[in-house]
Amino acid sequence: MKRFGFGQSRTRVEDQRFLTGRGRYGDDINLTGQSYGMVVRSLLPHADVTVDAAAAREMPGVLLVLTHAEMAEQGVGPMVCGFLPEGAPPPPPRPVIAGPRVRHAGEPVAFVVAETLAQAQDAAEAVLVDYHPLPATPHDAFVWEMGDAPQVAEALARAARVVELDLVNNRLAPTAMEPRACLARPLEGGRLELISGSQGVHEIRDRLAPVLGIAPESLDVITPDVGGGFGLKISPFAEQAMALVAARILDRPVKWTADRTESFLTDTHGRGHVSSARLALDADGKFLGLQVETVADLGAYISNYGAFVPTLAGTGMLTGVYHIPAFHARVRCIHTHSTPVDAYRGAGRPEAAYLIERLVDAAARDSGLSPVEIRKRNFIPPDAFPYATPGRHTYDSGEFALVMDRALERSDWAGFETRRTESEDRGKRRGIGLAYYIEICGGTSGEDVTLTIAPDGTAEILVGTQSTGQGHETAYAQMVAAELGLEMANIRVVQGDTRRIADGGGTGGSRSLSQQGGAIASAVESFIEHLRPVASRLLQSERAEFESGHYRSAGGSVTFTQVLAEAGTPLSASLRFKPPASTFPNGCHVCEVEVDPDTGETEIARYTIVDDVGTVLNPLLLKGQIVGGAVQGIGQALLEHAVYDPESAQPLTSSLIDYALPRAAHIPDIDFSTVEVPCRTHPLGLKGAGEAGTIGAAPAVINALCNALDIRHMDMPATPLAVWTILAGTCA
C-alpha cells in the first residue's frame, strides 16, 4: 500500500454538509445589529464625475454615505498591486471609491450604509452622479520581453517553412456560483474583523491592511465555506475595504453582497489576449524557433496579479512540451476602460497552451503532417530531463509520447473515420482534434501546518490553504488517517482564520497539495519518529519499523494509536515545508465534435483526457477537478465572451442573459485516466492538478472544430453563429 493514502478513492467528507444545506457561505452569516451596504457604480466607462449624496443621507434608515472625499478623510489608500515585472513603471493608483474620475463602467463612486438592505438600495438610487463623458481610449501600461530575439530571427531566416497564426484569447468573466460577499465588524482596541469568501485569508489581510492604514495584526480575516474561486477570490476587493471603513466609523457590523450584475461589472476578468505567432520549421518538420507578439488587456487598472499573468505566469510556458531551440516573446500590456483582468483558472498557462497547440496544428496542416506525427517529431524526449526550456523553466520529468499514445488509444483515434462517415450520412460534419498541455504549478514559496493529535486519536490540522470546492478537508485528513491509522471522522481540518493560523499562502496555482500536502507529510513523519522509541520499548526492539499505521518488529506489532495512548501526551508540530522546485503536470486532450451545418450548433460527441499529474492521492477527487476544469475550457471555446462596445467601452455582457455558460447538456461523459510519472523534485512525487483540465480543453475543442470545418483557424468562442458564418462562406 502506498504511503499517506495515495491511490485511494475516498468520497468527500464535506459533501454531507453541503448536500444537506448546512454549508455556511459569506451571505449566510449575520451578526446582531448589522447594517447593510450598497455600492453606487459608474454608468459610464470614462468620465469626470461629481457626486451629490445630500438627499441620500437624509433618507430613512441611512447611517452613512461614503464617497471619494470621505475615504480620503479616513486615510484610506489605493488598492494594492501585488506584482509588477522588473522595469515596469508604477501602476496608476486604483482608488477604493473613484473620484473625481471613473475609468470603467461599474467602478464605485459611493457606498451607502443603512439599517436594512431595502433602505440602502433606495438611498443608493437617490445619490446623484453628474458625468462629463471622456473618450474611451486605450493606452500602454508597459512592454515586457522574454527570450532571444536575434536567435529567433536567425531561425526564421533559415527555416524551410514559417507558420504564422493570429489568435484571440477571449476575455472571460469567472462567474463563481457564490458571488462576492463580506461582513465587517469592529473589535475592541480599534481592531477590525472581516468575514468573507476568499482563496486565502492571509493574502486578504496583508493586502487590505495598508489600504486601511493599519497593521496586519489589527485585522482578523475569516473565510467560511466558499462557492468557487477560480482566481477571482485570491485578491482583496474594494467593497471589503468600504465595509471595513464603514464598520470602523459606525462602530457596528456592515454587510455587503454582490448581485450577479455587479459580479459581471466588477469581478476581475480573465484572459483577454491578442497574439501573433510565428513558428519556424526545418524540412523534416522539426521546430527551430518561436516568435510571439501579444497584446494583453489589463483593464482600467493593474489588479493584484494582473501583470503577472501575461508575463511570468504564461509567457514562459509558450514552448509547451516541444524542443524549440530559439524563442522570443514580446508582451505589450495595455489599459482599456474595462473591468480589470487578473488570474482566472490557469492564469496565463491556458493562454500559452492555446497559442502553441493551435500553432502546431496549423503547422501540421501547412506541412502535410498529421497532428500526431508533428507532435511526436518535436516532443522533448524522456532522456532529455531535466530539461531547461528557453522560457526559463526546468522540467523535471515527462513521458509525453506515452501519454499521447494512451489518449489516442482510449479515444479510438484510429476509428474516427468510421464515425465521421456515420455523421456525414446524417448530414452532419464531424471533426477530431487533440491538444497537449503542460503547466507550471506549485511554486516554492512554502506552506505552514500545525498538526495536533490527542492521546485518544482525535486530530486537528491547521492549514494555510483554502478550499473553494476542491475537497481539502478530505484530502488532508486522508493523508493523516491513512499513514497513522486514524479514523477520518476524528480528524478536523481548520482553514480560513487568521486568528488561529499565523501564516499561509492560500490556494492558487495548483499549489495546495504540493505545498500543504508536503507540510502535512513532514509533520506526520515527525510524529512517527517522535514515538518510535516508545514503540521500540513496547516491542522490545532496538528500532521498530513503521508502515501503514503500525510499528513492527520481529516480535510483533503495535498500532500508532496504541503507542500514542501509551505515551499519554498530545503530539503537536508546527512546521513549514518549502518545495525545492515548481512542478510540471501535463496531459493530452482528445475532442470529437459534431456540427450541424444548418444551425452551426456544435456538439461535443466524445472527450478523452489522459493526464500526468505525478503520483495521485485521491483518484475520485482528481477526476472531479479535471472534469470541472475541462468544462470551463469548453465554455471558453464554445460559449463565453465578456464583450465591450469597441467605441464606447460599455459592457455588453453584464448578465446571464447575455453571457453564455456551459450547461450539463453541453458536456459529454468525459473519459479520464492518468499516467503516473512521479515528479523528481517533490518528495511525494506529485505535480498538481487544479487547473489542468481548463488548460488543455480550449485548444482541443478548436482543433476539432477546425478539422470538422476543414479550415485553418477560427477564434473563440465558436458560437453557432460563428460556425454557421464560416460554413456559409466556405460553401458559397
XYZ file of C-alpha atoms in Angstrom:
732
model
C 0.000 0.000 0.000
C 1.252 3.489 -0.893
C 2.098 5.899 1.886
C -0.195 8.737 3.026
C -3.223 7.149 1.377
C -2.023 7.802 -2.169
C -4.114 5.985 -4.744
C -7.198 5.632 -2.515
C -10.532 6.960 -3.813
C -12.349 8.296 -0.777
C -15.595 10.227 -1.026
C -15.614 13.816 0.168
C -16.346 14.201 3.854
C -17.558 17.789 3.357
C -20.270 16.858 0.864
C -22.732 15.707 3.508
C -22.685 19.232 4.896
C -23.109 20.850 1.504
C -25.760 18.488 0.136
C -27.971 18.874 3.194
C -27.862 22.665 3.114
C -25.647 23.024 6.168
C -22.821 24.826 4.408
C -22.215 28.377 5.583
C -21.182 30.803 2.888
C -20.481 34.504 3.208
C -24.044 35.703 2.743
C -25.366 33.088 5.195
C -23.604 34.763 8.120
C -25.340 37.539 10.047
C -24.439 39.433 13.207
C -26.610 41.184 15.742
C -27.009 44.850 14.904
C -25.578 44.572 11.422
C -26.248 47.202 8.779
C -26.240 46.818 5.009
C -24.054 48.358 2.337
C -24.917 49.195 -1.243
C -22.461 50.420 -3.859
C -23.310 53.209 -6.285
C -21.473 52.471 -9.519
C -20.487 54.486 -12.537
C -22.757 54.156 -15.530
C -20.027 55.305 -17.905
C -16.643 53.749 -18.678
C -14.707 57.040 -18.657
C -15.873 60.337 -17.240
C -15.220 63.097 -14.765
C -17.866 62.855 -12.070
C -19.320 64.884 -9.253
C -21.306 63.065 -6.596
C -24.137 64.644 -4.603
C -25.200 62.406 -1.709
C -27.126 65.017 0.285
C -30.569 63.609 -0.485
C -29.438 60.045 0.143
C -28.063 60.950 3.573
C -31.494 62.209 4.643
C -33.421 59.116 3.611
C -34.975 56.764 6.196
C -32.584 54.324 7.810
C -29.454 55.727 6.188
C -26.469 55.618 8.519
C -23.601 56.667 6.281
C -22.667 57.557 2.719
C -19.026 57.305 1.745
C -17.584 58.979 -1.336
C -14.048 59.501 -2.561
C -13.731 62.551 -0.310
C -14.751 60.690 2.855
C -12.361 57.858 2.088
C -9.520 60.367 1.790
C -10.515 61.884 5.140
C -10.327 58.406 6.663
C -6.787 57.974 5.369
C -7.759 55.168 3.002
C -5.153 54.496 0.336
C -5.414 52.882 -3.106
C -5.809 49.154 -3.612
C -2.511 47.274 -3.625
C -0.942 45.825 -6.768
C 0.783 42.595 -5.778
C 3.154 42.182 -8.720
C 4.914 44.271 -11.341
C 7.563 42.875 -13.682
C 11.025 44.334 -13.470
C 11.290 47.603 -15.369
C 7.558 48.348 -15.446
C 6.527 51.850 -14.342
C 4.467 52.269 -11.154
C 0.829 51.352 -11.766
C -1.846 54.049 -11.786
C -3.446 54.200 -8.318
C -6.735 52.341 -8.032
C -8.977 54.150 -5.531
C -11.350 52.221 -3.314
C -14.054 54.709 -4.316
C -13.382 56.617 -7.523
C -13.281 60.359 -7.863
C -13.160 62.766 -9.498
C -12.686 60.451 -12.498
C -14.047 56.992 -13.282
C -12.236 54.628 -15.616
C -14.633 51.736 -16.203
C -18.353 51.107 -16.050
C -19.236 49.703 -12.647
C -16.430 51.471 -10.782
C -17.651 52.532 -7.301
C -18.496 56.196 -6.775
C -20.281 55.902 -3.410
C -21.048 53.403 -0.646
C -24.377 53.707 1.153
C -24.985 52.044 4.527
C -28.462 51.719 6.016
C -30.395 49.765 8.630
C -31.913 47.441 6.027
C -30.915 46.299 2.572
C -34.048 47.836 1.056
C -33.246 51.198 2.644
C -29.681 51.005 1.343
C -30.957 50.231 -2.154
C -33.415 53.139 -2.085
C -30.769 55.550 -0.845
C -28.268 54.387 -3.457
C -30.761 55.331 -6.142
C -31.003 58.808 -4.589
C -27.279 59.501 -4.954
C -26.885 61.961 -7.832
C -23.898 61.471 -10.106
C -23.118 64.088 -12.734
C -20.985 62.802 -15.610
C -18.728 64.656 -18.023
C -18.021 61.898 -20.573
C -14.479 61.338 -21.810
C -13.184 59.296 -24.763
C -12.647 55.586 -24.160
C -9.088 55.456 -25.454
C -6.717 52.562 -24.680
C -3.140 53.348 -23.707
C 0.033 51.430 -22.975
C 0.915 50.210 -19.491
C 4.293 48.611 -20.200
C 6.143 46.318 -22.602
C 7.853 43.151 -21.400
C 10.057 40.702 -23.273
C 11.462 37.212 -22.784
C 13.892 35.175 -24.852
C 16.492 35.803 -27.537
C 15.193 37.898 -30.447
C 18.328 37.628 -32.651
C 18.389 33.857 -32.247
C 14.752 33.626 -33.330
C 15.382 35.923 -36.297
C 18.178 33.599 -37.403
C 15.902 30.553 -37.039
C 13.174 32.218 -39.090
C 15.689 33.163 -41.786
C 16.973 29.610 -42.286
C 13.627 27.843 -41.877
C 12.230 25.697 -44.667
C 8.761 26.790 -43.582
C 7.395 29.547 -41.348
C 3.901 29.059 -39.995
C 2.050 32.186 -38.910
C -1.157 32.498 -36.937
C -3.107 35.348 -35.351
C -5.142 34.348 -32.304
C -7.611 35.932 -29.913
C -7.887 34.533 -26.413
C -11.312 35.812 -25.460
C -11.939 37.755 -22.260
C -13.906 35.771 -19.673
C -15.971 36.524 -16.578
C -15.256 33.999 -13.789
C -18.923 33.723 -12.656
C -18.310 31.717 -9.498
C -21.523 30.202 -8.185
C -21.189 32.182 -4.948
C -20.983 35.938 -5.567
C -18.542 38.049 -3.604
C -19.747 38.998 -0.130
C -18.296 40.368 3.072
C -19.282 41.193 6.635
C -17.086 43.658 8.522
C -17.242 44.470 12.203
C -15.249 46.499 14.725
C -13.472 44.801 17.614
C -12.095 46.122 20.874
C -8.957 48.226 20.836
C -9.523 49.587 17.327
C -9.142 46.204 15.689
C -11.327 45.018 12.815
C -12.723 41.697 11.616
C -13.656 40.709 8.079
C -15.713 37.623 7.232
C -15.512 37.000 3.504
C -15.122 34.267 0.916
C -11.535 34.089 -0.270
C -8.798 31.812 -1.556
C -6.582 32.635 1.397
C -7.179 34.845 4.416
C -3.581 35.956 4.837
C -3.380 37.432 1.352
C -6.571 39.388 2.021
C -5.320 40.618 5.400
C -1.872 41.601 4.200
C -3.156 43.447 1.113
C -6.057 45.232 2.832
C -4.277 46.415 5.975
C -2.099 49.021 4.197
C -5.151 50.273 2.307
C -6.825 50.965 5.657
C -3.655 52.351 7.195
C -3.452 49.705 9.916
C -1.053 46.926 10.827
C -1.954 43.440 9.549
C -2.154 42.262 13.173
C -5.070 44.676 13.675
C -7.207 42.913 11.068
C -8.700 39.449 11.532
C -9.918 37.724 8.374
C -12.198 34.702 8.473
C -13.306 32.723 5.442
C -16.285 30.359 5.781
C -17.324 27.919 3.039
C -16.543 29.241 -0.435
C -18.627 28.562 -3.524
C -15.944 28.766 -6.173
C -12.905 30.984 -6.523
C -11.075 30.302 -9.820
C -8.507 33.031 -9.073
C -11.122 35.725 -8.567
C -11.080 35.432 -4.777
C -7.305 35.328 -4.287
C -7.108 39.094 -4.018
C -8.925 41.672 -1.891
C -11.606 43.797 -3.469
C -12.671 47.372 -2.900
C -16.006 46.518 -1.301
C -14.202 44.760 1.555
C -12.314 47.980 2.274
C -15.541 50.012 2.087
C -17.303 47.731 4.550
C -14.362 47.817 6.974
C -14.144 51.618 6.870
C -17.897 51.930 7.393
C -17.808 49.477 10.307
C -14.989 51.468 11.884
C -16.906 54.741 11.559
C -20.284 53.370 12.691
C -18.909 51.015 15.341
C -21.258 48.275 14.143
C -21.191 45.422 11.606
C -21.649 46.219 7.911
C -22.643 43.582 5.361
C -22.355 43.705 1.577
C -23.214 41.091 -1.050
C -22.856 41.481 -4.809
C -25.704 40.758 -7.139
C -24.949 38.974 -10.393
C -24.800 42.148 -12.487
C -22.293 43.645 -10.057
C -20.262 40.473 -10.431
C -20.098 40.838 -14.196
C -19.161 44.511 -13.926
C -16.595 44.297 -11.137
C -15.283 40.758 -10.604
C -11.833 40.673 -12.142
C -11.957 39.088 -15.583
C -9.625 36.574 -17.190
C -7.710 36.076 -20.460
C -8.186 38.942 -22.990
C -5.099 38.455 -25.184
C -4.487 39.072 -28.881
C -1.386 37.336 -30.251
C 0.562 36.918 -33.459
C 2.810 33.862 -33.556
C 5.424 32.555 -35.994
C 6.873 29.042 -35.862
C 9.983 28.132 -37.860
C 10.333 24.538 -39.129
C 13.062 22.708 -40.994
C 12.444 20.460 -43.992
C 11.680 17.494 -41.720
C 9.042 19.332 -39.711
C 11.319 19.921 -36.714
C 10.742 23.159 -34.830
C 13.557 25.715 -34.974
C 12.157 28.821 -33.346
C 9.054 30.522 -31.964
C 8.263 34.229 -32.093
C 5.227 35.639 -30.274
C 3.790 39.152 -30.082
C 0.952 39.555 -27.574
C -1.257 42.459 -26.606
C -2.641 41.805 -23.121
C -5.618 43.825 -21.904
C -5.149 44.650 -18.213
C -8.379 46.614 -17.943
C -8.616 50.041 -16.345
C -6.145 49.250 -13.553
C -3.401 46.742 -12.831
C -5.078 44.429 -10.353
C -3.235 42.329 -7.801
C -1.744 39.724 -10.158
C -2.936 41.290 -13.402
C 0.585 41.987 -14.647
C 1.890 38.579 -13.574
C -0.493 36.557 -15.725
C 0.590 37.651 -19.240
C 4.275 37.908 -18.311
C 5.978 35.467 -15.959
C 2.979 33.172 -15.436
C 2.178 32.443 -19.051
C 4.929 33.525 -21.410
C 7.496 31.102 -20.045
C 5.203 28.196 -20.970
C 4.738 29.163 -24.624
C 7.107 26.485 -25.949
C 4.956 23.811 -24.320
C 6.175 20.213 -24.450
C 8.306 20.770 -27.536
C 12.009 21.153 -28.157
C 12.149 24.650 -29.651
C 15.740 25.902 -29.532
C 15.016 29.589 -30.189
C 12.269 31.581 -28.510
C 11.292 35.210 -28.090
C 8.088 36.826 -26.878
C 7.106 40.463 -26.590
C 4.112 41.312 -24.417
C 2.525 44.730 -24.731
C 0.245 45.297 -21.756
C -2.418 47.945 -22.265
C -5.062 49.717 -20.240
C -8.614 49.840 -21.553
C -11.739 51.280 -19.986
C -12.940 47.894 -18.819
C -13.043 45.719 -15.720
C -9.504 44.894 -14.543
C -8.126 41.497 -15.556
C -6.449 39.102 -13.131
C -5.838 35.409 -12.554
C -8.542 33.064 -13.831
C -8.206 29.290 -13.593
C -4.859 28.574 -15.208
C -3.703 32.216 -15.148
C -1.538 32.544 -18.241
C -0.982 28.859 -18.876
C -4.264 28.341 -20.784
C -3.298 31.276 -22.990
C 0.127 29.731 -23.637
C -1.235 26.245 -24.322
C -3.899 27.585 -26.663
C -1.338 29.517 -28.690
C 1.233 26.766 -29.130
C -1.302 23.969 -29.695
C -3.220 25.924 -32.317
C 0.058 26.887 -33.969
C 1.272 23.275 -34.020
C -1.993 22.153 -35.628
C -1.650 24.890 -38.247
C 1.922 23.730 -38.872
C 0.702 20.170 -39.350
C -1.892 21.306 -41.867
C 0.571 23.518 -43.762
C 3.315 20.876 -43.907
C 1.144 17.873 -44.701
C 1.939 16.052 -41.463
C -0.694 14.617 -39.155
C -1.317 16.352 -35.807
C 0.052 13.229 -34.122
C 3.206 12.916 -36.213
C 4.273 16.553 -35.960
C 3.988 16.392 -32.185
C 5.950 13.167 -31.907
C 8.756 14.621 -34.013
C 9.073 17.591 -31.675
C 8.304 16.298 -28.174
C 11.036 16.708 -25.580
C 12.261 13.082 -25.261
C 12.227 11.289 -21.882
C 16.022 11.069 -21.763
C 16.367 14.873 -22.013
C 15.152 15.552 -18.454
C 15.863 17.645 -16.517
C 15.185 19.932 -19.475
C 15.917 23.667 -19.420
C 13.384 25.497 -21.583
C 14.034 28.816 -23.315
C 11.199 30.137 -21.130
C 13.408 29.979 -18.005
C 11.899 26.785 -16.579
C 13.405 23.383 -15.888
C 11.072 20.446 -16.491
C 11.975 17.580 -14.164
C 10.157 14.723 -15.922
C 7.757 13.791 -18.671
C 6.624 10.931 -20.911
C 4.785 12.987 -23.486
C 4.632 10.417 -26.299
C 3.443 7.734 -23.880
C 0.675 9.953 -22.534
C -0.447 10.944 -26.032
C -0.442 7.327 -27.226
C -2.641 6.393 -24.277
C -5.056 9.206 -25.164
C -5.155 8.134 -28.811
C -5.907 4.574 -27.755
C -8.635 5.467 -25.261
C -10.288 7.892 -27.687
C -10.188 5.346 -30.530
C -8.438 7.862 -32.748
C -7.894 5.114 -35.327
C -11.642 4.513 -35.636
C -12.545 8.154 -36.210
C -13.101 7.931 -39.974
C -15.865 5.377 -39.447
C -17.610 7.754 -37.054
C -17.102 10.649 -39.467
C -18.833 8.685 -42.218
C -21.741 7.894 -39.903
C -22.124 11.600 -39.103
C -21.977 12.571 -42.769
C -24.717 10.046 -43.512
C -26.889 12.049 -41.083
C -25.998 15.367 -42.729
C -23.537 16.398 -40.002
C -19.879 17.328 -40.053
C -17.548 15.590 -37.636
C -14.056 16.554 -36.554
C -11.373 15.342 -34.188
C -8.603 17.282 -32.523
C -6.007 16.873 -29.842
C -4.006 19.203 -27.664
C -1.073 18.534 -25.388
C -0.613 20.924 -22.475
C 1.992 21.457 -19.798
C 1.801 23.923 -16.933
C 3.956 25.216 -14.129
C 2.464 24.588 -10.695
C 3.025 24.762 -7.002
C 5.870 27.197 -6.724
C 8.469 27.265 -3.974
C 7.077 29.820 -1.521
C 6.355 27.209 1.147
C 3.396 26.447 3.408
C 2.861 26.135 7.155
C 0.948 23.491 9.087
C 0.140 22.834 12.707
C -0.862 19.222 13.354
C -2.094 18.160 16.784
C -3.099 14.629 17.830
C -4.604 13.861 21.231
C -3.958 10.561 23.062
C -7.457 9.381 22.083
C -6.587 9.665 18.368
C -8.508 12.842 17.569
C -6.541 15.224 15.386
C -6.642 18.813 14.194
C -4.834 20.152 11.133
C -4.387 23.928 10.867
C -3.667 24.815 7.239
C -2.832 27.987 5.337
C -4.531 26.962 2.110
C -8.237 27.469 1.433
C -10.676 25.059 -0.158
C -13.083 26.659 -2.606
C -14.606 23.351 -3.681
C -11.526 21.171 -4.204
C -12.087 18.826 -1.249
C -9.189 19.804 1.018
C -10.970 18.572 4.139
C -10.976 15.108 2.607
C -7.523 15.151 1.035
C -5.620 16.395 4.070
C -7.461 14.156 6.508
C -6.918 11.201 4.164
C -3.155 11.694 4.285
C -3.036 11.710 8.081
C -5.607 8.947 8.586
C -4.071 6.539 6.092
C -0.500 6.949 7.280
C -1.178 6.863 11.027
C -4.208 4.564 11.114
C -6.581 7.207 12.481
C -10.290 7.485 11.730
C -11.165 10.140 9.137
C -14.139 11.167 11.264
C -11.781 12.060 14.113
C -9.700 14.491 12.052
C -10.692 18.138 11.776
C -9.201 20.439 9.161
C -9.164 24.119 10.163
C -8.678 26.741 7.465
C -9.529 30.356 6.749
C -8.888 32.026 10.113
C -6.006 34.421 10.767
C -6.795 34.269 14.492
C -5.685 30.642 14.644
C -3.361 30.305 11.671
C -0.342 32.578 11.730
C 0.555 32.447 8.058
C -0.471 30.815 4.810
C -0.141 31.133 1.073
C -3.754 30.336 0.238
C -4.940 28.351 -2.751
C -3.980 29.219 -6.316
C -1.609 28.000 -8.991
C -2.467 24.373 -8.155
C -0.229 24.685 -5.087
C -2.339 23.200 -2.297
C -1.371 19.528 -2.305
C 2.175 20.256 -3.446
C 2.886 22.680 -0.614
C 0.295 21.991 2.081
C 0.380 18.254 1.476
C 4.142 18.324 1.745
C 3.888 20.161 5.066
C 1.347 17.668 6.414
C 3.515 14.722 5.370
C 6.506 16.294 7.120
C 4.503 16.781 10.327
C 3.301 13.171 10.225
C 6.870 11.969 9.724
C 7.960 13.951 12.781
C 5.313 12.188 14.907
C 6.363 8.763 13.642
C 9.944 9.496 14.642
C 8.903 11.018 17.972
C 7.011 7.873 19.022
C 9.469 5.383 17.569
C 11.416 4.984 20.872
C 8.150 4.310 22.737
C 7.129 1.726 20.139
C 10.566 0.106 20.230
C 10.305 -0.205 24.012
C 6.848 -1.787 23.777
C 8.092 -4.238 21.142
C 11.355 -4.835 22.945
C 13.146 -3.958 19.726
C 16.204 -1.852 19.046
C 14.349 0.007 16.276
C 10.731 -0.562 15.343
C 9.886 -0.049 11.682
C 6.747 1.840 10.682
C 4.275 1.019 7.923
C 0.566 1.734 7.377
C -0.245 2.832 10.899
C 1.802 0.098 12.629
C 5.178 -0.098 14.292
C 6.612 -3.538 13.566
C 9.466 -5.710 14.726
C 10.315 -9.388 14.557
C 8.371 -9.943 17.736
C 5.072 -8.366 16.669
C 3.424 -5.014 16.007
C 1.547 -2.198 17.713
C -0.603 0.489 16.160
C 0.295 4.152 16.154
C -2.764 4.874 18.297
C -1.696 2.266 20.851
C 1.735 3.853 21.107
C 0.158 7.304 21.315
C -2.070 6.181 24.182
C 0.920 4.644 25.935
C 2.842 7.931 25.610
C -0.145 9.652 27.195
C 0.542 13.184 25.979
C -0.722 15.081 22.929
C 1.508 15.438 19.915
C 1.838 18.832 18.261
C 4.061 20.013 15.442
C 4.204 23.370 13.680
C 6.474 23.482 10.677
C 6.969 24.922 7.228
C 7.537 22.879 4.091
C 9.187 24.533 1.110
C 9.352 22.553 -2.151
C 12.711 22.745 -3.906
C 11.167 23.467 -7.313
C 7.940 24.049 -9.192
C 6.163 21.074 -10.720
C 5.027 20.492 -14.301
C 1.850 18.445 -14.772
C 0.943 17.721 -18.368
C -1.544 15.785 -20.414
C -3.341 15.136 -23.665
C -6.953 16.032 -24.517
C -8.734 14.477 -27.488
C -12.021 16.066 -28.528
C -14.516 14.918 -31.111
C -17.221 17.313 -32.305
C -20.263 17.036 -34.493
C -21.510 20.153 -36.276
C -24.985 20.806 -37.661
C -24.355 22.775 -40.881
C -27.912 24.139 -40.895
C -27.643 25.825 -37.497
C -23.919 25.977 -36.753
C -24.509 24.202 -33.465
C -21.530 22.228 -32.178
C -21.935 19.118 -30.039
C -19.047 17.596 -28.112
C -19.540 13.991 -29.184
C -16.609 12.363 -27.344
C -13.953 13.673 -24.997
C -10.859 11.946 -23.625
C -8.252 13.195 -21.166
C -5.074 11.412 -20.117
C -3.054 13.347 -17.554
C 0.306 13.003 -15.904
C -0.132 14.753 -12.566
C 2.562 12.696 -10.908
C 1.507 10.445 -8.060
C -2.244 10.601 -7.381
C -3.611 10.971 -3.868
C -7.349 10.520 -4.412
C -8.425 9.498 -7.943
C -12.049 10.412 -7.232
C -11.229 13.969 -6.168
C -8.784 14.252 -9.044
C -11.389 13.370 -11.643
C -13.736 15.978 -10.206
C -11.063 18.643 -10.547
C -10.086 17.642 -14.078
C -13.633 17.334 -15.409
C -14.706 20.609 -13.803
C -11.725 22.369 -15.312
C -12.408 20.883 -18.736
C -15.964 22.202 -18.592
C -14.600 25.711 -18.097
C -12.217 25.269 -21.024
C -15.053 24.001 -23.214
C -17.095 27.008 -22.108
C -14.382 29.369 -23.305
C -14.045 27.541 -26.610
C -17.734 27.470 -27.489
C -19.727 29.963 -25.446
C -18.142 32.508 -23.136
C -17.061 36.024 -24.038
C -17.076 39.207 -21.966
C -17.798 41.792 -24.652
C -17.388 45.568 -24.646
C -18.587 48.044 -27.241
C -15.489 48.851 -29.318
C -16.278 52.568 -29.460
C -17.798 53.430 -26.086
C -16.280 50.618 -23.942
C -19.696 49.949 -22.436
C -20.028 46.329 -21.255
C -22.463 44.332 -23.372
C -22.466 41.117 -21.320
C -23.467 42.086 -17.797
C -25.988 39.361 -17.026
C -26.542 35.657 -17.547
C -28.930 36.580 -20.341
C -26.004 37.957 -22.345
C -23.119 35.808 -21.093
C -23.436 32.144 -22.022
C -22.123 29.493 -19.640
C -21.803 25.754 -20.306
C -24.678 23.649 -19.041
C -24.906 19.942 -18.386
C -26.339 19.406 -21.867
C -23.172 20.818 -23.445
C -20.860 18.312 -21.766
C -20.489 14.617 -22.685
C -19.240 11.893 -20.389
C -15.526 12.605 -20.191
C -13.197 9.620 -20.242
C -10.385 10.394 -17.814
C -7.317 8.410 -16.849
C -3.771 9.038 -15.703
C -0.228 8.023 -16.494
C 1.735 8.494 -13.291
C 5.220 9.840 -13.930
C 6.406 10.879 -10.461
C 7.837 14.349 -10.062
C 11.561 14.027 -9.415
C 11.824 17.180 -7.313
C 8.895 16.697 -4.917
C 9.258 14.187 -2.063
C 5.721 12.898 -2.633
C 6.133 12.692 -6.419
C 3.029 14.781 -7.092
C 2.655 17.584 -9.633
C -0.685 19.373 -9.086
C -4.000 19.224 -10.906
C -6.387 22.058 -10.039
C -6.079 23.954 -13.318
C -5.062 21.151 -15.673
C -8.482 20.453 -17.178
C -9.007 24.073 -18.166
C -5.613 24.413 -19.818
C -5.938 21.535 -22.264
C -9.584 21.869 -23.214
C -9.905 25.017 -25.323
C -7.243 24.143 -27.935
C -8.528 20.574 -28.203
C -12.055 21.807 -28.965
C -10.959 24.396 -31.529
C -8.582 21.919 -33.181
C -11.501 19.500 -33.527
C -13.759 22.216 -34.944
C -11.165 23.292 -37.491
C -10.888 19.659 -38.539
C -14.667 19.366 -38.882
C -14.943 22.579 -40.900
C -11.739 21.896 -42.880
C -10.360 25.339 -42.062
C -7.010 26.534 -40.766
C -8.245 28.611 -37.822
C -11.210 30.178 -36.101
C -11.281 32.279 -32.963
C -13.088 31.530 -29.739
C -15.875 31.409 -28.852
C -17.081 29.156 -31.649
C -20.720 30.109 -31.244
C -23.365 28.667 -33.573
C -23.422 31.986 -35.452
C -19.644 31.988 -35.900
C -19.632 28.387 -37.118
C -22.619 28.921 -39.415
C -20.987 32.022 -40.896
C -17.826 30.065 -41.698
C -19.845 27.280 -43.291
C -21.866 29.779 -45.306
C -18.656 31.378 -46.550
C -16.915 28.126 -47.459
C -19.995 26.792 -49.221
C -20.723 29.983 -51.164
